[in-house]
Coordinates of C-alpha atoms in Angstrom, one line a residue:
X1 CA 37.8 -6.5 3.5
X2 CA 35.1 -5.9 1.4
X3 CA 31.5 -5.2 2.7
X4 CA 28.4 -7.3 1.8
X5 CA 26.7 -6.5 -1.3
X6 CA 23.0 -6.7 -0.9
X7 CA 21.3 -9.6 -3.0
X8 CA 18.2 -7.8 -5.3
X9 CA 15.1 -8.2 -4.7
X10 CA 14.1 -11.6 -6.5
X11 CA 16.7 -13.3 -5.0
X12 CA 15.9 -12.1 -1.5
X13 CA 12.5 -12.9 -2.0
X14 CA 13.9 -16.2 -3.7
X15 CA 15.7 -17.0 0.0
X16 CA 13.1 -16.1 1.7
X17 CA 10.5 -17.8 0.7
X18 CA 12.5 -21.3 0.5
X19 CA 13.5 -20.3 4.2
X20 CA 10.2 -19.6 5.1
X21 CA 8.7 -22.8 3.3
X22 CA 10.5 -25.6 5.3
X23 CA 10.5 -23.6 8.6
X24 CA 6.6 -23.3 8.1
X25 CA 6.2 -27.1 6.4
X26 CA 8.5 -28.4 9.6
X27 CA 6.1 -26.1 12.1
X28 CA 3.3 -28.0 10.6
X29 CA 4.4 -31.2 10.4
X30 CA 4.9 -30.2 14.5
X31 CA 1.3 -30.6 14.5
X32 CA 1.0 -33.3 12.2
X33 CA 2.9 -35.7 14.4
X34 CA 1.0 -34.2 17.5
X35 CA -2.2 -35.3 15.8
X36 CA -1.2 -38.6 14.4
X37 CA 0.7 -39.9 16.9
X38 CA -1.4 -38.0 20.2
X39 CA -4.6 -37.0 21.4
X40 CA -6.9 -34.1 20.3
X41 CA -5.8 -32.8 24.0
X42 CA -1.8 -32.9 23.6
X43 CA -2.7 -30.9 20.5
X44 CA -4.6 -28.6 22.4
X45 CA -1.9 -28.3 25.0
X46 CA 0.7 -27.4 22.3
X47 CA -1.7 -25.0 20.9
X48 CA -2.5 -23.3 23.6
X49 CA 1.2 -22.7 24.7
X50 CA 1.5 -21.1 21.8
X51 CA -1.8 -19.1 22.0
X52 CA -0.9 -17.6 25.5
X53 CA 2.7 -17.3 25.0
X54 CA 3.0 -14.9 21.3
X55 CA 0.5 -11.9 22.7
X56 CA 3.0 -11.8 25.6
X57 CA 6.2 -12.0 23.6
X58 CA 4.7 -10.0 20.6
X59 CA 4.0 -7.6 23.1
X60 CA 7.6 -7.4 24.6
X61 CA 9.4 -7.9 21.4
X62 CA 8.4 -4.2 20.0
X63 CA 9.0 -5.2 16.5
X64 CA 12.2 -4.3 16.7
X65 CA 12.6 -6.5 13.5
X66 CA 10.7 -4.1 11.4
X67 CA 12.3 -1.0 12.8
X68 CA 16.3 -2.4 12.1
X69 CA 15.1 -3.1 8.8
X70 CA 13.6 -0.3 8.1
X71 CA 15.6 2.0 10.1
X72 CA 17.3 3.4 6.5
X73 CA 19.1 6.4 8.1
X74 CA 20.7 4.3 10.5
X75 CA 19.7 6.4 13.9
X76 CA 20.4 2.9 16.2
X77 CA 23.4 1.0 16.7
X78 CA 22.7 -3.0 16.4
X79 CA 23.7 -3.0 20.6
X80 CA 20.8 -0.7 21.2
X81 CA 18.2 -3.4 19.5
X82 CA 20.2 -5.7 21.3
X83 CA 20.1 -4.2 24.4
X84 CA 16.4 -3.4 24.6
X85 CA 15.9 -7.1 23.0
X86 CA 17.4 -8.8 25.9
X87 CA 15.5 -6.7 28.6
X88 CA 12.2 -7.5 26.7
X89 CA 13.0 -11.1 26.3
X90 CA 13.1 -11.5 30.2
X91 CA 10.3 -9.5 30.9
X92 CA 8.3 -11.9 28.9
X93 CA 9.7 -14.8 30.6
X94 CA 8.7 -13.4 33.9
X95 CA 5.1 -12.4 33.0
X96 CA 4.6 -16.0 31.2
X97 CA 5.4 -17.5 34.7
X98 CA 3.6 -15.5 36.6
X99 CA 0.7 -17.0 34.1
X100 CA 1.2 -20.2 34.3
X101 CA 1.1 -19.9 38.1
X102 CA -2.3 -18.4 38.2
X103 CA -4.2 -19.4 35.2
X104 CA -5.4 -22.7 37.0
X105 CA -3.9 -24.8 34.0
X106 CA -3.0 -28.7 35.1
X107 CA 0.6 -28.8 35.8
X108 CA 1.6 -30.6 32.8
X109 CA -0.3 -27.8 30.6
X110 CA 1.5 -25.0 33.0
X111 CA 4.8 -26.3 31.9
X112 CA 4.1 -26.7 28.2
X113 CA 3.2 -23.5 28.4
X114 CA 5.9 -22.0 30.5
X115 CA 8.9 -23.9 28.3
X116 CA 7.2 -23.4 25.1
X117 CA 7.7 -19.8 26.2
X118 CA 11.5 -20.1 27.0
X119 CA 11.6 -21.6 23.6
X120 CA 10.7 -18.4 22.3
X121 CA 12.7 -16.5 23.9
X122 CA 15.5 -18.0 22.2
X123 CA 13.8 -17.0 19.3
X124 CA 13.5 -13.4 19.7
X125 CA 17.2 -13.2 20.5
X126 CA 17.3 -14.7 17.0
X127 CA 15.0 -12.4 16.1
X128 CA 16.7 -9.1 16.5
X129 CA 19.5 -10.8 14.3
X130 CA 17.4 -11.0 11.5
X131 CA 16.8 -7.4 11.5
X132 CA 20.4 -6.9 11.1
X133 CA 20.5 -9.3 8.4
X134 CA 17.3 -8.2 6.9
X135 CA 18.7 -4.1 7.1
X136 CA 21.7 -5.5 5.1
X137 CA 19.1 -7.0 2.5
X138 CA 20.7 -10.8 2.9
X139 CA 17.9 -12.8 3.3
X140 CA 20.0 -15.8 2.2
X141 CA 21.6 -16.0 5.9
X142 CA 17.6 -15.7 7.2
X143 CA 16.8 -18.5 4.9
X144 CA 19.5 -20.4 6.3
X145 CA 18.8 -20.3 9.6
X146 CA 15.6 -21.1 9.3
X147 CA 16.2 -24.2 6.9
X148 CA 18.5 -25.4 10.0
X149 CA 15.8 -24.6 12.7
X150 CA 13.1 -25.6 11.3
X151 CA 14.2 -29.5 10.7
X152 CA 16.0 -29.5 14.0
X153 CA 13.1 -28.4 15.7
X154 CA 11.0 -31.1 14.1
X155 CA 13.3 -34.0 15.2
X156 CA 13.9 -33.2 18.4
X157 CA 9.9 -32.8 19.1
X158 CA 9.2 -35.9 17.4
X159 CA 11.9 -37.5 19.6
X160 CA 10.7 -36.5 22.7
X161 CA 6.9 -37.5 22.0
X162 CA 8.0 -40.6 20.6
X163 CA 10.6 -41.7 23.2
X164 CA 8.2 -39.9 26.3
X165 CA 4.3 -40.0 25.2
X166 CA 4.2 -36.4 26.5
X167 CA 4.0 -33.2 24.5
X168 CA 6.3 -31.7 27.5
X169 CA 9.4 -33.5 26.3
X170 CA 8.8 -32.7 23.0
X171 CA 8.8 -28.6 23.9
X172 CA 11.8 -29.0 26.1
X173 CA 13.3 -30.3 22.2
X174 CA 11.9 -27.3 21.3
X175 CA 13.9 -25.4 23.5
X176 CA 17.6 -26.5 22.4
X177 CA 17.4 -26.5 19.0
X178 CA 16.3 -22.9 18.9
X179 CA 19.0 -22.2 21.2
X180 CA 21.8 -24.2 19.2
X181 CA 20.8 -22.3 16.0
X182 CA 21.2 -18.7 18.0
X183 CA 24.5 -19.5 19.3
X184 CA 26.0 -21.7 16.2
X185 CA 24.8 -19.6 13.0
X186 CA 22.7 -16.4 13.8
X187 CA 25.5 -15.0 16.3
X188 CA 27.8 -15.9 13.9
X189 CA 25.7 -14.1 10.9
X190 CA 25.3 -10.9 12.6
X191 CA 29.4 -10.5 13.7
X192 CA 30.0 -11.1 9.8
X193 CA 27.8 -8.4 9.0
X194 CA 28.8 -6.0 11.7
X195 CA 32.3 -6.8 11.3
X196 CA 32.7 -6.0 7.1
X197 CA 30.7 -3.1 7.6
X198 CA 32.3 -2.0 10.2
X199 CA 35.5 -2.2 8.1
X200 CA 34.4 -0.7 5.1
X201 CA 33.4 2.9 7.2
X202 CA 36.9 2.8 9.0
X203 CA 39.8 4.9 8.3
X204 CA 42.1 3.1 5.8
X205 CA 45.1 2.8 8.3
X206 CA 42.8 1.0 10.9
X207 CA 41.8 -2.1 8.2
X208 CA 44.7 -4.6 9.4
X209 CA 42.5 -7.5 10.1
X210 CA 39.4 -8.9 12.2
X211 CA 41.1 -8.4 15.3
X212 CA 42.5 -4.8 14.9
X213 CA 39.4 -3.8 12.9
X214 CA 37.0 -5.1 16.1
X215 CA 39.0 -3.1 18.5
X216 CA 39.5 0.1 16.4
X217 CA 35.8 -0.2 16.1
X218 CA 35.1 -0.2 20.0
X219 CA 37.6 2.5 20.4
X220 CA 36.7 4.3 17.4
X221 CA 33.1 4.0 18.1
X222 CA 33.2 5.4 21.4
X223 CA 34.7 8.7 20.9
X224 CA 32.6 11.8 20.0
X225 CA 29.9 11.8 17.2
X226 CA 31.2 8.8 15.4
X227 CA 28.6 6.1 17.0
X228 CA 26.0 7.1 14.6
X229 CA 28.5 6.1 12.0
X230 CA 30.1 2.9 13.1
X231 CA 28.3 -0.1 14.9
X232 CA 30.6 -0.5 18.1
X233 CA 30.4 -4.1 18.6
X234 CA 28.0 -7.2 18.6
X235 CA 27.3 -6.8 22.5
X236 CA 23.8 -5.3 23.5
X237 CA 24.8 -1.1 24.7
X238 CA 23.0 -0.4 27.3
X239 CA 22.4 3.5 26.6
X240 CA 19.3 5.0 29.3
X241 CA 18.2 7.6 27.1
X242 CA 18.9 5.9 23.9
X243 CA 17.1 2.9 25.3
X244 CA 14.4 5.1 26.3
X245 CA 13.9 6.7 22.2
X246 CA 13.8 3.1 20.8
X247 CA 11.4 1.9 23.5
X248 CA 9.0 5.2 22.9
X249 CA 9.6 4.6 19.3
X250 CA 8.8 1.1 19.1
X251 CA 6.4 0.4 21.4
X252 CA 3.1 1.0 19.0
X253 CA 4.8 -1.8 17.0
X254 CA 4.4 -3.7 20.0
X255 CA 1.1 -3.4 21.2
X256 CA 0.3 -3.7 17.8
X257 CA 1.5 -6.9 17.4
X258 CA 0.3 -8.0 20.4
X259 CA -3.0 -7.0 19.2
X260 CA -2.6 -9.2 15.9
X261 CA -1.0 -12.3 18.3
X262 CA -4.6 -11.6 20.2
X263 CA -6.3 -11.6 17.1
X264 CA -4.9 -14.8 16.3
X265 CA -5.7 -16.3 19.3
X266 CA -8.3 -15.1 20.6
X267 CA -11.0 -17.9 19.2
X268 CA -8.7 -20.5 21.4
X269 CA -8.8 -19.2 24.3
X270 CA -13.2 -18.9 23.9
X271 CA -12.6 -22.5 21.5
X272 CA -10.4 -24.2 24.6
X273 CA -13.3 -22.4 27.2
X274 CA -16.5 -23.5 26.4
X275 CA -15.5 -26.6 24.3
X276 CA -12.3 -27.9 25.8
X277 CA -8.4 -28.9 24.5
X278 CA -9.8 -32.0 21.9
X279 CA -11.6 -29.0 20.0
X280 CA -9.1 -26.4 20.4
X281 CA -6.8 -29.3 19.0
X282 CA -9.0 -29.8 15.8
X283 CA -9.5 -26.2 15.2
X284 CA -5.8 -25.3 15.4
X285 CA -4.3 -28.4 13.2
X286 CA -6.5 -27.2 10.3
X287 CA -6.4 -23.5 11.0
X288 CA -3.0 -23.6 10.7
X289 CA -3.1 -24.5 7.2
X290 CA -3.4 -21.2 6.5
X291 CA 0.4 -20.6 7.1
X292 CA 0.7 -21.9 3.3
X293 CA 0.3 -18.4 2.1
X294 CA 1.8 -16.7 4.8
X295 CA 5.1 -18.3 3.4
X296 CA 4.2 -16.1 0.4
X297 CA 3.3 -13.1 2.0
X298 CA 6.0 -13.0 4.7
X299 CA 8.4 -13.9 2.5
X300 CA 7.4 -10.8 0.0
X301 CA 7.0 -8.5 2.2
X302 CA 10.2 -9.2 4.2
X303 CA 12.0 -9.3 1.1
X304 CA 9.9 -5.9 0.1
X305 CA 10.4 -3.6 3.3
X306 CA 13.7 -2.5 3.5
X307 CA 13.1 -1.2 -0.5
X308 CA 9.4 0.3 0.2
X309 CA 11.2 2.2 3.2
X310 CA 13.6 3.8 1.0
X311 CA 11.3 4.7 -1.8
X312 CA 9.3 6.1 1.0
X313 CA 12.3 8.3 2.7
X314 CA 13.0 9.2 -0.8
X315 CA 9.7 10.9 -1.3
X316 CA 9.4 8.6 -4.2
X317 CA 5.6 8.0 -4.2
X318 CA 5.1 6.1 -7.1
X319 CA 7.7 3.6 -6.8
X320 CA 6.3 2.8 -3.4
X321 CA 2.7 2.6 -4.6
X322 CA 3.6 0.6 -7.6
X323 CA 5.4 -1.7 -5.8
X324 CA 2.7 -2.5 -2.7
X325 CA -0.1 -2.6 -5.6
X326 CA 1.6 -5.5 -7.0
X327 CA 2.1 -6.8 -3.5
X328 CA -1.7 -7.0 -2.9
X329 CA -2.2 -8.1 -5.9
X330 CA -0.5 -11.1 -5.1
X331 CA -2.2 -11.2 -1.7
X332 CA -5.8 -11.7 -3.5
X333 CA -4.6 -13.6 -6.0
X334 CA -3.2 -16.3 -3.3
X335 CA -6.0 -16.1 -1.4
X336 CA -8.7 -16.9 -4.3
X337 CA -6.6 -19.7 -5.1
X338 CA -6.6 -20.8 -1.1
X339 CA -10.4 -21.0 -0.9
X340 CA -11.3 -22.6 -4.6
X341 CA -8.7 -25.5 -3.3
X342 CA -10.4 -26.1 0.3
X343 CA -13.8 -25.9 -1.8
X344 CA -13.1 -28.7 -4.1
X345 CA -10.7 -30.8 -2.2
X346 CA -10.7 -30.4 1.4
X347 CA -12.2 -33.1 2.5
X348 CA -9.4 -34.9 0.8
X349 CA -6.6 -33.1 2.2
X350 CA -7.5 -32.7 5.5
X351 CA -8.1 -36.6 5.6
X352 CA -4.6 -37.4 4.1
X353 CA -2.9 -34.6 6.5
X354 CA -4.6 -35.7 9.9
X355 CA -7.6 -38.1 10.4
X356 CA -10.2 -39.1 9.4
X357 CA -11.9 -37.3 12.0
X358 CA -10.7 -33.9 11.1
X359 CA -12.3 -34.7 7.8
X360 CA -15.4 -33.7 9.1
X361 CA -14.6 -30.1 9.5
X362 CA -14.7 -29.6 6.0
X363 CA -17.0 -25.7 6.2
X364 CA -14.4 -24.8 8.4
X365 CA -11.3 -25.4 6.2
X366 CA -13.2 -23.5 3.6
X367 CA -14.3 -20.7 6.0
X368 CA -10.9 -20.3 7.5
X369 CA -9.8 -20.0 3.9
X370 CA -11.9 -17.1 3.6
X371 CA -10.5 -15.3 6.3
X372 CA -6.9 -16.1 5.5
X373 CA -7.3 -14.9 1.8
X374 CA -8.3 -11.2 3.3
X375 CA -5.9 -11.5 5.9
X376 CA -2.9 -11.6 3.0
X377 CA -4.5 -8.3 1.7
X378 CA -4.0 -6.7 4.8
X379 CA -1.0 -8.2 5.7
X380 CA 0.6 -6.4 2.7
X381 CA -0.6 -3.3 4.0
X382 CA 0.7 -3.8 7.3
X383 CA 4.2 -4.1 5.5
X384 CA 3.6 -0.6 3.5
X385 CA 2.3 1.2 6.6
X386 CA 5.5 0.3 8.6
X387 CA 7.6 1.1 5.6
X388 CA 6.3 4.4 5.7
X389 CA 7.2 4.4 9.9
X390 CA 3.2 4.5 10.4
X391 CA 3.5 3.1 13.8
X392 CA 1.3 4.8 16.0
X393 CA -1.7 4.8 14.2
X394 CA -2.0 1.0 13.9
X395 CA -2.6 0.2 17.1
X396 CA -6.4 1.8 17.4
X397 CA -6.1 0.3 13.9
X398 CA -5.5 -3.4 15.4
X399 CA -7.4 -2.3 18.6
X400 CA -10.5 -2.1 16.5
X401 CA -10.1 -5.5 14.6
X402 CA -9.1 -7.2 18.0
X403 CA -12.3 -5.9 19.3
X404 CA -14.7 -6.8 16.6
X405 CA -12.6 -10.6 16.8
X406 CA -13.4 -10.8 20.2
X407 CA -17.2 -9.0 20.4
X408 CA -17.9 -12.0 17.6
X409 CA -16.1 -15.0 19.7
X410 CA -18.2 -13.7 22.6
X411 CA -21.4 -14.5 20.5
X412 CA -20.6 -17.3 18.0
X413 CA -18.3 -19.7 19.5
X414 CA -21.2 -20.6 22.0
X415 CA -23.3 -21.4 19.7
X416 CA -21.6 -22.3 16.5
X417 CA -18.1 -23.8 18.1
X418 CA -15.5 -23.7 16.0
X419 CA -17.2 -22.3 12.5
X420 CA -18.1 -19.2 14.8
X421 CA -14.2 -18.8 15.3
X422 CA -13.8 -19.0 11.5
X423 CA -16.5 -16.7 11.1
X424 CA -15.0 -14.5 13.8
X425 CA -11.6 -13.9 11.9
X426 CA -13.4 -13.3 8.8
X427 CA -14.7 -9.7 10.4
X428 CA -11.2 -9.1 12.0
X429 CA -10.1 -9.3 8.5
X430 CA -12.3 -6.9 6.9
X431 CA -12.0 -4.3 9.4
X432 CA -8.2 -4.6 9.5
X433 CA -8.3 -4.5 5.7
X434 CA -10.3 -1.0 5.6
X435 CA -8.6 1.0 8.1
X436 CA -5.1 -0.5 6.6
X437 CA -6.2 0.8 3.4
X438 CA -7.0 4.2 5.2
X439 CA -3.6 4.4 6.3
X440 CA -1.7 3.6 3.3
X441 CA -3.8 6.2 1.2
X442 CA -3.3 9.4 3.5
X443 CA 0.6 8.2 3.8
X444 CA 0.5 8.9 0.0
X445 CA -0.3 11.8 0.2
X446 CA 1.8 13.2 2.7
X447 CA 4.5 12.8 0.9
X448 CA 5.7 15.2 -1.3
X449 CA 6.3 14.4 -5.6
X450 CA 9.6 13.8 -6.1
X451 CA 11.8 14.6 -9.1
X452 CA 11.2 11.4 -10.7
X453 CA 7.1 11.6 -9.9
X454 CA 7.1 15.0 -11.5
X455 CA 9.1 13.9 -14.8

């Protein structure tokens, strides 16, 4: 059995950003039929699942993602992600219940909020497949996982709104088809994978087929020294002190990202205070136009990772700098192009993508623009830092851009509503930007020339 080539980098990013395109055009069009066929306030009730639910799962998913994928001398089995994967996926489901028990939410928000939440966890089972998948540099199986969820997802929301009224039936839709993608294709994905590379590290006298090469692995696996070699199955290991290492290891990935889901969302939580669900609802439909880039940028840097951690490991300093300069490059580039389209026709598109109403709102679009076009910028960085294993140091990093988010809600959003928020974010960026920059700079220079610097 031969093992899985990986697909170069053009084509990776190829998948992935097709993958990533319809996911993010179906997540949209989520809100799309939310505004066109709802109220302002089921929008906001959506919305604000999602706002209270990612910090929490962000929090409790580690970025175990990033660390598979860039985990290039292999010092995890998959069943140790797995493992810690499944314990932080129902430690998030218990601390989102305990929230919607005490946040003093009507009950129909509570449980939004609460199933949008076990719709998620779904997801981050998912999740810690596509760092396999991503590790293995197949971003074609990603892709197509995504191009499955993402339509599903859509239909069966747009079914229960339509057939219900309530945005509650439409979450619970939510909630199977990200759980019938898990179990019908990503499971599926990641025992390929583990399986053919499984068999292309065993002994030639123990290849004699799926089922003899799946139990030489578990017994070969399991005897002394040979589990850093050869993954031992697709079930989650459930290790103590290994569990303990990854946890310790990943955990400033966590808080990290729990700082960026914050970032995020920290306007709606001060948009759906002072000013209620109808403007949260507004503010969210057009700020999440800036996922149109993100499909760019995520898709790149996905696709990018895995091969900026190896030039990294490698000592190879300039094939890692050259590569994230073109990276940010692209970053600026998408976001000048961003703004100069909400300057000359937002008006238009937000009119012909919602209502009339949102219309209105064209200095937000533009400023929200703004902020997303620095946000790329430091996104890319964010990718390089974590190629480099720069973990620790990004969470006073995001701390400090959380805080400055949050110190600017405080004193805008009052006053100015939703173009505070926008204004808000804007500062996040640029402070995220700097110290990101910071980061990536002293990383280069820690790292010794390598042979092919020095020639």
């Amino acid at each position: 059995m031969q093992q899985i080539k990986p697909l170069t980098l053009r084509r990776n990013f190829s998948w992935t950003f097709i993958g990533n395109a319809v996911y993010a055009a179906c997540q949209w069009g989520m809100l799309v039929l939310l505004a066109k066929f709802g109220s302002r306030e089921i929008v906001g009730q959506f919305t604000l699942g999602l706002a209270v639910t990612a910090p929490i799962v962000m929090l409790t998913n580690l970025q175990l993602r990033s660390v598979q994928a860039t985990d290039a001398k292999h010092q995890y089995l998959f069943g140790d992600y797995l493992g810690l994967r499944l314990i932080g996926t129902g430690l998030a489901l218990l601390l989102i219940g305990g929230i919607t028990l005490n946040a003093g939410y009507r009950w129909e928000t509570s449980l939004v909020v609460f199933t949008i939440g076990l719709a998620k966890g779904f997801e981050s089972i998912s999740d810690v497949f596509y760092g396999l998948i991503q590790q293995h540099e197949r971003m074609d199986r990603i892709a197509i996982s995504m191009m499955i969820k993402g339509p599903l997802s859509l239909v069966l929301l747009g079914a229960g709104l339509y057939f219900t009224g309530s945005v509650l039936w439409g979450t619970v839709g939510l909630v199977i088809a990200w759980a019938f993608v898990l179990f019908a294709y990503d499971i599926r994905s990641g025992s390929l994978l583990l399986g053919r590379e499984a068999s292309s590290l065993l002994p030639p006298t123990l290849k004699r087929g799926a089922t003899q090469t799946k139990t030489a692995c578990a017994v070969y696996g399991s005897k002394g020294g040979m589990q850093s070699k050869i993954p031992n199955s697709l079930y989650p290991r459930w290790h103590l002190k290994t569990l303990n290492k990854l946890v310790w290891l990943s955990l400033p990935l966590g808080l990290v990202m729990m700082l960026i889901a914050l970032n995020g969302n920290i306007p709606q939580y001060f948009i759906e205070h002072y000013w209620g669900e109808g403007e949260l609802g507004v503010f969210a439909a057009i700020a999440y136009l800036m996922v149109a880039g993100n499909m760019v940028v995520n898709a790149l840097g996905q696709s990018a990772s895995p091969r900026l951690a190896k030039y990294y490991a490698a000592g190879n300093r300039s094939a890692f700098r050259s590569l994230l300069v073109k990276l940010v490059v692209i970053g600026a580039i998408l976001g000048g192009a961003a703004i100069l389209v909400a300057l000359v026709a937002g008006r238009e598109i937000l009119t012909l993508l919602y209502r009339p109403e949102y219309a209105q709102q064209k200095d937000l679009f533009v400023w929200l623009m703004v902020a997303a076009g620095i946000g790329y910028i430091s996104s890319f960085l964010g990718y390089g830092m974590t190629a480099a294993r720069y973990f620790r140091i990004q969470i006073p990093l995001f701390a400090a851009a959380t805080g400055t988010a949050a110190i600017a809600c405080l004193w805008l959003i009052p006053i100015m509503g939703s173009l505070g928020a926008a204004i808000a974010l804007i500062l996040a960026a640029i402070v995220q930007a700097i110290f990101s920059l910071g980061v990536i700079v002293y990383a280069l220079h820690k790292i010794p020339l390598s042979l092919e610097d020095q020639s």
